[in-house]
Short mmCIF file of C-alpha atoms in Angstrom, two decimals:
data_model
loop_
_atom_site.label_atom_id
_atom_site.label_comp_id
_atom_site.label_asym_id
_atom_site.label_seq_id
_atom_site.Cartn_x
_atom_site.Cartn_y
_atom_site.Cartn_z
CA MET G 486 0.04 0.03 0.03
CA ARG G 487 1.14 3.61 -0.66
CA ILE G 488 -0.09 6.92 -1.38
CA ASP G 489 1.14 9.11 -4.14
CA THR G 490 -0.81 12.41 -4.24
CA ILE G 491 -2.74 14.16 -1.39
CA ARG G 492 -5.29 16.99 -2.24
CA LEU G 493 -6.79 19.02 0.53
CA ILE G 494 -9.57 21.52 0.26
CA ASN G 495 -10.74 23.69 3.17
CA PHE G 496 -8.57 21.61 5.70
CA ARG G 497 -7.20 23.56 8.56
CA CYS G 498 -4.96 26.25 7.17
CA TRP G 499 -5.34 25.53 3.55
CA THR G 500 -8.03 26.64 1.17
CA GLU G 501 -6.43 24.17 -1.43
CA TYR G 502 -3.28 22.26 -1.40
CA THR G 503 -1.59 19.37 -3.25
CA LEU G 504 1.20 17.31 -2.09
CA LEU G 505 3.21 14.80 -3.79
CA LEU G 506 4.64 11.53 -2.18
CA THR G 507 7.52 9.53 -3.23
CA LYS G 508 7.58 5.61 -2.89
CA ARG G 509 9.89 5.50 0.00
CA PHE G 510 10.78 8.55 2.01
CA THR G 511 9.13 12.22 1.93
CA LEU G 512 10.67 14.83 4.37
CA LEU G 513 8.36 17.78 5.20
CA ILE G 514 10.24 20.95 5.88
CA GLY G 515 9.07 24.35 6.95
CA GLU G 516 8.80 26.90 9.70
CA ASN G 517 6.54 26.35 12.80
CA GLY G 518 3.12 27.09 11.79
CA THR G 519 3.39 25.93 8.04
CA GLY G 520 1.18 22.87 8.85
CA LYS G 521 3.69 19.82 8.84
CA THR G 522 1.61 17.96 11.59
CA ALA G 523 -1.54 18.82 9.79
CA ILE G 524 -0.22 17.23 6.55
CA LEU G 525 0.48 14.03 8.38
CA ASP G 526 -2.91 14.36 10.17
CA SER G 527 -4.40 14.59 6.51
CA ILE G 528 -2.56 11.54 5.34
CA ALA G 529 -3.61 9.64 8.42
CA ILE G 530 -7.16 10.57 7.38
CA ALA G 531 -6.62 9.37 3.98
CA THR G 532 -4.89 6.07 5.27
CA GLY G 533 -7.94 5.79 7.80
CA SER G 534 -10.15 4.88 4.71
CA PHE G 535 -8.37 1.64 4.69
CA LEU G 536 -9.46 0.97 8.04
CA LEU G 537 -13.28 1.64 7.25
CA GLY G 538 -13.30 -1.78 5.89
CA ILE G 539 -11.62 -3.42 8.91
CA PRO G 540 -14.38 -5.07 11.32
CA ASN G 541 -14.23 -4.72 15.20
CA LEU G 542 -12.20 -1.35 15.19
CA ARG G 543 -13.50 1.45 17.45
CA PRO G 544 -14.98 4.57 15.25
CA ASN G 545 -12.24 6.89 16.61
CA GLU G 546 -9.44 4.38 15.26
CA LYS G 547 -10.35 5.06 11.68
CA ARG G 548 -9.51 8.79 11.81
CA HIS G 549 -12.41 10.47 10.42
CA ILE G 550 -12.37 14.52 9.64
CA THR G 551 -13.47 16.22 12.76
CA ARG G 552 -14.68 19.97 13.45
CA ASP G 553 -11.00 20.88 14.24
CA ASP G 554 -9.90 19.95 10.76
CA GLU G 555 -12.56 22.22 9.06
CA ARG G 556 -11.13 25.49 7.92
CA TYR G 557 -12.76 28.42 8.98
CA SER G 558 -12.73 32.53 8.47
CA THR G 559 -12.83 34.94 11.17
CA LEU G 560 -14.18 38.49 10.70
CA ILE G 561 -15.68 41.30 12.72
CA MET G 562 -19.18 42.26 12.34
CA GLY G 563 -19.78 45.58 14.27
CA GLN G 564 -17.91 44.78 17.43
CA THR G 565 -18.65 41.22 17.36
CA PRO G 566 -16.07 38.50 16.33
CA ILE G 567 -17.54 36.00 13.88
CA LYS G 568 -15.96 32.42 13.09
CA GLU G 569 -17.40 30.74 9.97
CA THR G 570 -16.60 27.45 8.89
CA GLN G 571 -15.85 26.99 5.03
CA TYR G 572 -17.72 24.03 3.56
CA GLN G 573 -17.02 21.52 2.44
CA THR G 574 -13.64 19.99 3.88
CA MET G 575 -12.14 17.17 1.88
CA VAL G 576 -8.92 14.80 1.69
CA ARG G 577 -8.55 13.19 -1.53
CA ALA G 578 -5.86 10.68 -2.23
CA GLU G 579 -4.36 8.69 -5.21
CA GLY G 580 -2.47 5.56 -4.41
CA HIS G 581 -1.95 1.80 -4.77
CA ILE G 582 -3.10 -1.15 -3.01
CA ASN G 583 -1.53 -4.58 -3.87
CA SER G 584 -0.54 -2.98 -6.98
CA ILE G 585 -4.11 -1.82 -7.94
CA PRO G 586 -4.52 1.72 -8.42
CA VAL G 587 -7.01 3.53 -6.26
CA ASN G 588 -8.54 6.93 -5.92
CA TRP G 589 -10.73 7.75 -2.97
CA ALA G 590 -11.77 10.65 -0.73
CA ARG G 591 -13.07 11.59 2.76
CA TYR G 592 -15.04 14.81 3.26
CA LYS G 593 -17.18 16.46 5.50
CA ASP G 594 -19.97 19.03 5.15
CA ILE G 595 -22.93 18.58 7.48
CA ARG G 596 -21.53 15.27 8.46
CA THR G 597 -18.52 13.03 7.53
CA ASN G 598 -19.25 11.34 4.19
CA GLN G 599 -17.72 8.18 3.00
CA GLN G 600 -19.33 8.11 -0.45
CA ASP G 601 -16.22 8.38 -2.26
CA ALA G 602 -14.19 5.76 -0.36
CA LYS G 603 -16.27 2.97 -1.51
CA GLU G 604 -13.70 1.73 -3.90
CA ILE G 605 -10.89 1.54 -1.19
CA ILE G 606 -13.60 -0.12 1.44
CA SER G 607 -14.40 -2.89 -1.11
CA ILE G 608 -10.64 -3.71 -1.88
CA VAL G 609 -10.05 -3.93 2.19
CA LYS G 610 -13.45 -6.23 2.41
CA ASN G 611 -12.00 -8.51 -0.37
CA LEU G 612 -8.82 -8.80 1.39
CA ILE G 613 -10.57 -9.82 4.72
CA LYS G 614 -12.53 -12.51 3.20
CA GLU G 615 -9.21 -13.96 2.14
CA ILE G 616 -7.53 -13.36 5.71
CA THR G 617 -7.23 -17.07 6.21
CA ASN G 618 -5.30 -17.60 2.96
CA PRO G 619 -1.49 -17.56 3.78
CA LYS G 620 -1.11 -15.55 0.43
CA THR G 621 -2.91 -12.64 1.51
CA ILE G 622 -0.59 -10.03 2.71
CA LEU G 623 -1.88 -6.98 4.93
CA PRO G 624 -0.08 -3.65 4.76
CA ALA G 625 1.08 -2.01 8.18
CA ILE G 626 -0.08 1.30 9.06
CA ALA G 627 1.30 3.43 11.71
CA TYR G 628 1.42 7.11 12.98
CA TYR G 629 4.20 8.49 15.50
CA GLY G 630 3.40 11.85 16.91
CA THR G 631 5.90 14.23 19.06
CA GLY G 632 4.26 13.01 22.15
CA ARG G 633 5.02 9.25 21.29
CA LEU G 634 7.79 9.25 24.31
CA TRP G 635 5.69 10.62 27.16
CA LYS G 636 2.14 9.99 26.01
CA GLN G 637 1.37 6.27 26.41
CA LEU G 638 -1.76 4.42 25.71
CA LYS G 639 -3.40 2.61 28.60
CA ALA G 640 -2.53 -1.13 28.77
CA THR G 641 -4.53 -3.88 30.07
CA GLU G 642 -3.59 -5.76 33.26
CA LYS G 643 -2.76 -9.09 31.34
CA LYS G 644 0.95 -9.58 31.28
CA THR G 645 1.17 -12.27 28.26
CA LYS G 646 -0.99 -12.38 25.19
CA GLY G 647 -2.92 -15.32 23.78
CA PRO G 648 -3.87 -15.91 20.14
CA THR G 649 -5.44 -13.11 18.46
CA SER G 650 -6.78 -12.02 14.88
CA ARG G 651 -4.19 -10.85 12.37
CA LEU G 652 -6.26 -7.61 12.31
CA ASP G 653 -5.17 -6.63 15.96
CA GLY G 654 -2.16 -5.22 14.09
CA TYR G 655 -4.40 -2.34 13.36
CA GLN G 656 -5.32 -1.59 16.78
CA ASP G 657 -4.57 2.21 17.56
CA CYS G 658 -2.41 2.30 14.55
CA LEU G 659 -3.29 5.87 13.71
CA ASN G 660 -3.18 7.27 17.08
CA PRO G 661 -0.02 9.34 17.42
CA ALA G 662 0.42 8.51 20.89
CA SER G 663 2.80 5.29 21.74
CA ASP G 664 1.67 1.90 22.37
CA GLN G 665 4.93 0.44 23.90
CA LYS G 666 3.22 -1.71 26.39
CA ARG G 667 1.19 -3.73 24.02
CA PHE G 668 4.76 -4.60 22.16
CA PHE G 669 6.04 -5.54 25.58
CA ILE G 670 3.21 -7.86 26.18
CA TRP G 671 3.71 -9.41 22.86
CA PHE G 672 7.41 -9.58 23.19
CA LYS G 673 7.43 -11.12 26.55
CA THR G 674 4.86 -13.85 25.37
CA GLN G 675 7.04 -14.80 22.39
CA GLU G 676 10.19 -15.10 24.71
CA ILE G 677 8.28 -17.48 27.05
CA ALA G 678 6.83 -19.52 24.33
CA ALA G 679 10.45 -19.80 22.72
CA LEU G 680 11.79 -21.09 26.05
CA GLN G 681 8.78 -23.37 26.96
CA LYS G 682 8.68 -24.94 23.42
CA LYS G 683 12.63 -24.94 22.97
CA GLU G 684 12.10 -23.62 19.51
CA GLN G 685 13.19 -20.58 17.65
CA ARG G 686 10.17 -18.06 17.14
CA HIS G 687 10.85 -16.57 13.46
CA THR G 688 8.66 -13.44 14.04
CA LEU G 689 10.42 -12.62 17.48
CA GLU G 690 13.84 -13.14 15.95
CA VAL G 691 12.99 -10.56 13.04
CA VAL G 692 11.45 -8.01 15.30
CA ARG G 693 14.60 -8.43 17.49
CA GLU G 694 16.79 -8.04 14.53
CA ALA G 695 14.93 -4.91 13.56
CA ILE G 696 15.56 -3.42 16.98
CA ILE G 697 19.23 -4.16 16.77
CA LYS G 698 19.70 -2.92 13.18
CA MET G 699 18.24 0.40 14.17
CA ILE G 700 20.34 0.95 17.45
CA PRO G 701 24.17 1.85 17.06
CA ASN G 702 26.39 -0.71 18.85
CA ALA G 703 23.43 -2.60 20.05
CA LYS G 704 24.27 -6.43 20.12
CA ASN G 705 20.97 -7.96 21.37
CA ALA G 706 17.36 -7.19 22.64
CA PHE G 707 15.87 -9.55 25.07
CA TRP G 708 13.14 -9.88 27.78
CA ASP G 709 14.85 -10.50 31.11
CA LEU G 710 12.32 -12.67 33.07
CA ASP G 711 14.31 -11.90 36.38
CA TRP G 712 13.66 -8.40 35.92
CA ASP G 713 10.49 -8.46 33.84
CA GLU G 714 11.76 -5.88 31.37
CA LEU G 715 13.04 -5.39 27.95
CA MET G 716 16.81 -5.32 28.01
CA ILE G 717 19.30 -3.92 25.39
CA GLU G 718 22.76 -5.38 25.24
CA THR G 719 25.19 -2.84 23.91
CA GLU G 720 28.64 -1.60 24.19
CA ILE G 721 29.72 1.64 26.06
CA GLN G 722 33.24 2.87 25.76
CA ASP G 723 34.06 -0.83 24.31
CA ILE G 724 32.60 -2.48 27.47
CA PRO G 725 29.63 -4.69 26.93
CA GLN G 726 26.63 -3.86 29.06
CA GLN G 727 23.02 -4.73 29.39
CA ILE G 728 20.72 -1.81 30.12
CA PRO G 729 16.97 -1.94 31.08
CA PHE G 730 14.65 -0.09 28.71
CA HIS G 731 13.45 2.40 31.37
CA LEU G 732 17.21 3.60 32.01
CA LEU G 733 18.06 4.02 28.41
CA SER G 734 18.25 7.88 26.85
CA ASP G 735 15.20 9.36 25.48
CA GLY G 736 16.63 9.06 21.97
CA TYR G 737 17.24 5.29 22.67
CA ARG G 738 13.58 4.78 23.88
CA ASN G 739 11.88 6.73 21.28
CA MET G 740 13.58 4.98 18.46
CA ILE G 741 13.34 1.45 19.95
CA GLY G 742 9.62 2.05 20.75
CA MET G 743 8.66 3.31 17.21
CA VAL G 744 10.67 0.57 15.37
CA ALA G 745 9.58 -2.29 17.56
CA ASP G 746 6.03 -0.87 17.10
CA ILE G 747 6.28 -1.29 13.40
CA ALA G 748 7.91 -4.64 13.32
CA TYR G 749 5.42 -6.16 15.92
CA ARG G 750 2.51 -4.83 13.89
CA MET G 751 3.99 -6.62 10.82
CA ALA G 752 4.51 -9.68 12.59
CA THR G 753 0.72 -9.72 13.73
CA LEU G 754 -0.72 -8.84 10.40
CA ASN G 755 1.35 -11.41 8.49
CA PRO G 756 2.71 -14.28 10.74
CA GLN G 757 2.66 -16.60 7.87
CA LEU G 758 5.65 -14.89 6.47
CA GLU G 759 7.83 -15.78 9.18
CA ALA G 760 11.46 -14.73 8.78
CA ASP G 761 10.46 -12.56 5.76
CA VAL G 762 7.70 -10.66 7.33
CA ILE G 763 9.50 -7.50 7.70
CA LYS G 764 11.12 -7.79 3.97
CA GLN G 765 7.86 -8.41 2.53
CA THR G 766 5.26 -6.49 4.33
CA GLU G 767 4.47 -3.05 2.70
CA GLY G 768 2.91 -0.24 4.55
CA ILE G 769 2.65 3.65 5.30
CA VAL G 770 4.39 4.99 8.07
CA LEU G 771 4.18 8.38 9.32
CA ILE G 772 6.57 10.17 11.84
CA ASP G 773 6.25 13.72 13.23
CA GLU G 774 9.87 15.25 14.13
CA ILE G 775 11.80 12.16 13.19
CA ASP G 776 14.88 13.58 14.81
CA LEU G 777 13.12 13.92 18.28
CA HIS G 778 15.59 13.37 20.95
CA LEU G 779 18.28 12.12 18.65
CA HIS G 780 22.08 12.90 18.79
CA PRO G 781 23.27 14.82 15.64
CA GLN G 782 25.21 11.75 14.41
CA TRP G 783 22.44 9.42 15.03
CA GLN G 784 20.06 11.88 12.88
CA ARG G 785 22.25 11.43 10.04
CA GLU G 786 21.76 7.68 10.01
CA VAL G 787 18.23 7.10 11.01
CA VAL G 788 16.59 7.59 7.37
CA ASP G 789 19.17 5.24 6.05
CA ARG G 790 18.58 2.72 8.73
CA LEU G 791 14.75 3.03 8.36
CA LEU G 792 14.84 2.29 4.62
CA LYS G 793 17.11 -0.43 5.03
CA THR G 794 15.30 -2.18 7.90
CA PHE G 795 11.79 -1.91 6.37
CA PRO G 796 12.43 -2.17 2.60
CA LYS G 797 8.85 -1.78 1.39
CA VAL G 798 7.47 0.81 3.77
CA GLN G 799 6.54 4.09 2.63
CA PHE G 800 7.51 6.64 5.21
CA VAL G 801 6.32 10.43 5.32
CA ALA G 802 8.07 12.56 8.14
CA THR G 803 8.65 16.06 9.31
CA SER G 804 11.79 17.66 10.59
CA HIS G 805 13.56 20.82 11.61
CA SER G 806 17.03 19.26 11.62
CA PRO G 807 19.56 20.22 9.16
CA PHE G 808 21.27 16.94 9.77
CA ILE G 809 18.21 15.01 8.68
CA ILE G 810 18.06 17.11 5.43
CA GLN G 811 21.97 16.63 5.05
CA SER G 812 21.55 12.75 5.24
CA LEU G 813 19.25 12.86 1.99
CA TYR G 814 21.99 14.04 -0.20
CA GLY G 815 22.77 11.61 -2.98
CA ARG G 816 19.86 9.50 -2.64
CA ASP G 817 17.16 8.78 -5.41
CA ASP G 818 14.65 7.36 -3.22
CA VAL G 819 13.82 10.50 -1.03
CA LEU G 820 11.75 13.79 -1.65
CA LEU G 821 12.34 16.84 0.49
CA TRP G 822 9.25 18.82 0.22
CA ASP G 823 8.86 22.55 1.20
CA LEU G 824 5.48 23.22 2.54
CA GLU G 825 5.57 26.82 2.00
CA GLU G 826 6.56 26.71 -1.60
CA GLY G 827 4.33 23.58 -2.34
CA ALA G 828 7.13 21.91 -4.29
CA PRO G 829 10.19 19.44 -3.75
CA VAL G 830 13.23 21.11 -3.03
CA PRO G 831 16.41 19.82 -4.84
CA ILE G 832 19.30 18.64 -2.42
CA GLU G 833 22.35 19.58 -4.35
CA SER G 834 24.91 19.58 -1.97
CA GLU G 835 25.76 17.43 1.32
CA ARG G 836 26.66 20.79 2.97
CA LEU G 837 24.00 22.67 5.00
CA SER G 838 24.93 26.18 3.70
CA PRO G 839 22.98 26.04 0.40
CA LEU G 840 19.85 25.36 2.28
CA PRO G 841 17.87 28.60 3.47
CA MET G 842 17.76 29.00 7.12
CA SER G 843 13.96 29.45 6.93
CA TYR G 844 13.90 25.74 6.54
CA PHE G 845 15.08 25.22 10.28
CA SER G 846 13.08 26.40 13.21
CA PHE G 847 16.01 27.60 15.49
CA PRO G 848 15.17 30.18 17.99
CA ILE G 849 18.34 32.17 16.89
CA ILE G 850 16.83 33.10 13.56
CA SER G 851 14.85 35.95 15.44
CA CYS G 852 17.92 37.63 16.67
CA GLY G 853 18.91 39.58 13.50
CA ALA G 854 20.88 38.73 10.19
CA GLY G 855 24.17 38.73 12.07
CA ALA G 856 23.20 35.98 14.25
CA VAL G 857 21.74 34.12 11.30
CA LYS G 858 25.17 34.37 9.48
CA LEU G 859 27.19 33.21 12.57
CA PHE G 860 24.84 30.17 13.28
CA ARG G 861 25.22 29.15 9.76
CA ALA G 862 28.95 29.39 10.01
CA CYS G 863 28.98 27.43 13.16
CA LEU G 864 26.72 24.68 11.59
CA ILE G 865 29.26 24.42 8.78
CA VAL G 866 32.20 24.35 11.10
CA PHE G 867 30.59 21.76 13.44
CA THR G 868 29.75 19.54 10.25
CA THR G 869 33.21 19.84 8.70
CA PHE G 870 35.03 18.96 12.31
CA CYS G 871 32.66 15.97 12.71
CA GLU G 872 33.65 14.66 9.20
CA ILE G 873 37.22 15.23 9.86
CA ASN G 874 37.08 13.37 13.30
CA GLN G 875 35.06 10.63 11.55
CA GLY G 876 37.56 10.19 8.72
CA ALA G 877 40.45 10.20 11.12
CA GLY G 878 39.21 7.76 13.48
CA ARG G 879 39.77 9.95 16.56
CA SER G 880 37.41 9.78 19.51
CA ARG G 881 36.88 13.37 20.04
CA LEU G 882 37.85 16.80 19.34
CA THR G 883 38.71 19.27 22.13
CA PHE G 884 38.79 23.11 21.85
CA GLY G 885 39.41 25.84 24.62
CA ASN G 886 36.54 27.71 25.71
CA PRO G 887 37.46 31.38 26.47
CA CYS G 888 34.50 31.71 28.88
CA HIS G 889 35.45 28.71 31.06
CA ASN G 890 38.48 26.70 32.40
CA ASN G 891 36.87 23.44 31.05
CA PRO G 892 37.32 22.48 27.46
CA THR G 893 34.06 22.13 25.36
CA ILE G 894 33.95 18.55 23.76
CA LEU G 895 32.06 18.05 20.54
CA PRO G 896 29.58 15.50 20.48
CA GLY G 897 30.64 12.12 19.47
CA LYS G 898 32.15 8.98 20.94
CA HIS G 899 34.15 9.59 24.01
CA PRO G 900 36.81 7.34 25.51
#
């Protein structure tokens, strides 16, 4: 499953807007308030049309157009402020499901209307009829908002998970909040089953492998039955260590939670694929602020790691990070889209300097032109020294700080 085009009419801040998406990775950039999150929400609404054909999902899991999504105009009549909603609000999409071209729309006037989504609903219902057929492959769908680390969905009290439907992989998939506890229950259940039956669980191993691939220096991920917690085995300063999930940094927990959730949903939707489930499952994943809590060096690697770990998934993400943008240079499977211009932006250099500072929402840009030039120069110097440091194989670069006696150490690996 993928979406190629999104067209919005009277959706939030736009009277009309058209967005093109690439098959693999689209990065949305723009200043604060330009509608990056709103675009992700509109794609979630379009993707939610697929869920209209899924039985036993709660209505709020299918992402309808709400009153908050409707564009409105404000004006003053006499001394009275007036707020008038612009009818109708529409989200139209063009894409493919199992290589079948599909066009559909969700719109709202007096009420939410699904009339123009009949084609995609029909395709999904036909998939559901064949759900017991091992040849039926269901696409993964997920949305990760900026509150994914601290905003957790409530979990049931049950500590292990019994047999469920394949369609459980769609539960809360378009809720921007995190659902780590559901993954933990599944992972723990799989670990216990592997020990009890003395056999390798293929879906467990591919999920474990996905976590390890995404985390720098990670060697293993396993459920520790003594501590009753997910443990990450890694190397810190060349010393092997096992660290409980809750003690990991925000960046690690954020990335592990997101990657593990994608892999877990794939394993739930298509368990018949076993060891190939992550390689063969298509899907759409939305990520708001993909650089959230990540070290600059990791920001440069995260897009490449995601695309290699999930080779058939279409990603749409937002970011303010110049390091994320820099990492896209030289790739033909990514698209950098400027929301203000309403057009793709060419990435003609791996340096940061050719990119307008308006792409990055740094507070310093309000300090005047001199501060902007200084900050741009600092970014270039920092990038250059990181490249020299990495190429020379040195562990750190230290510079004297005129304001303090202690040296300033650039971020990187420290002995």
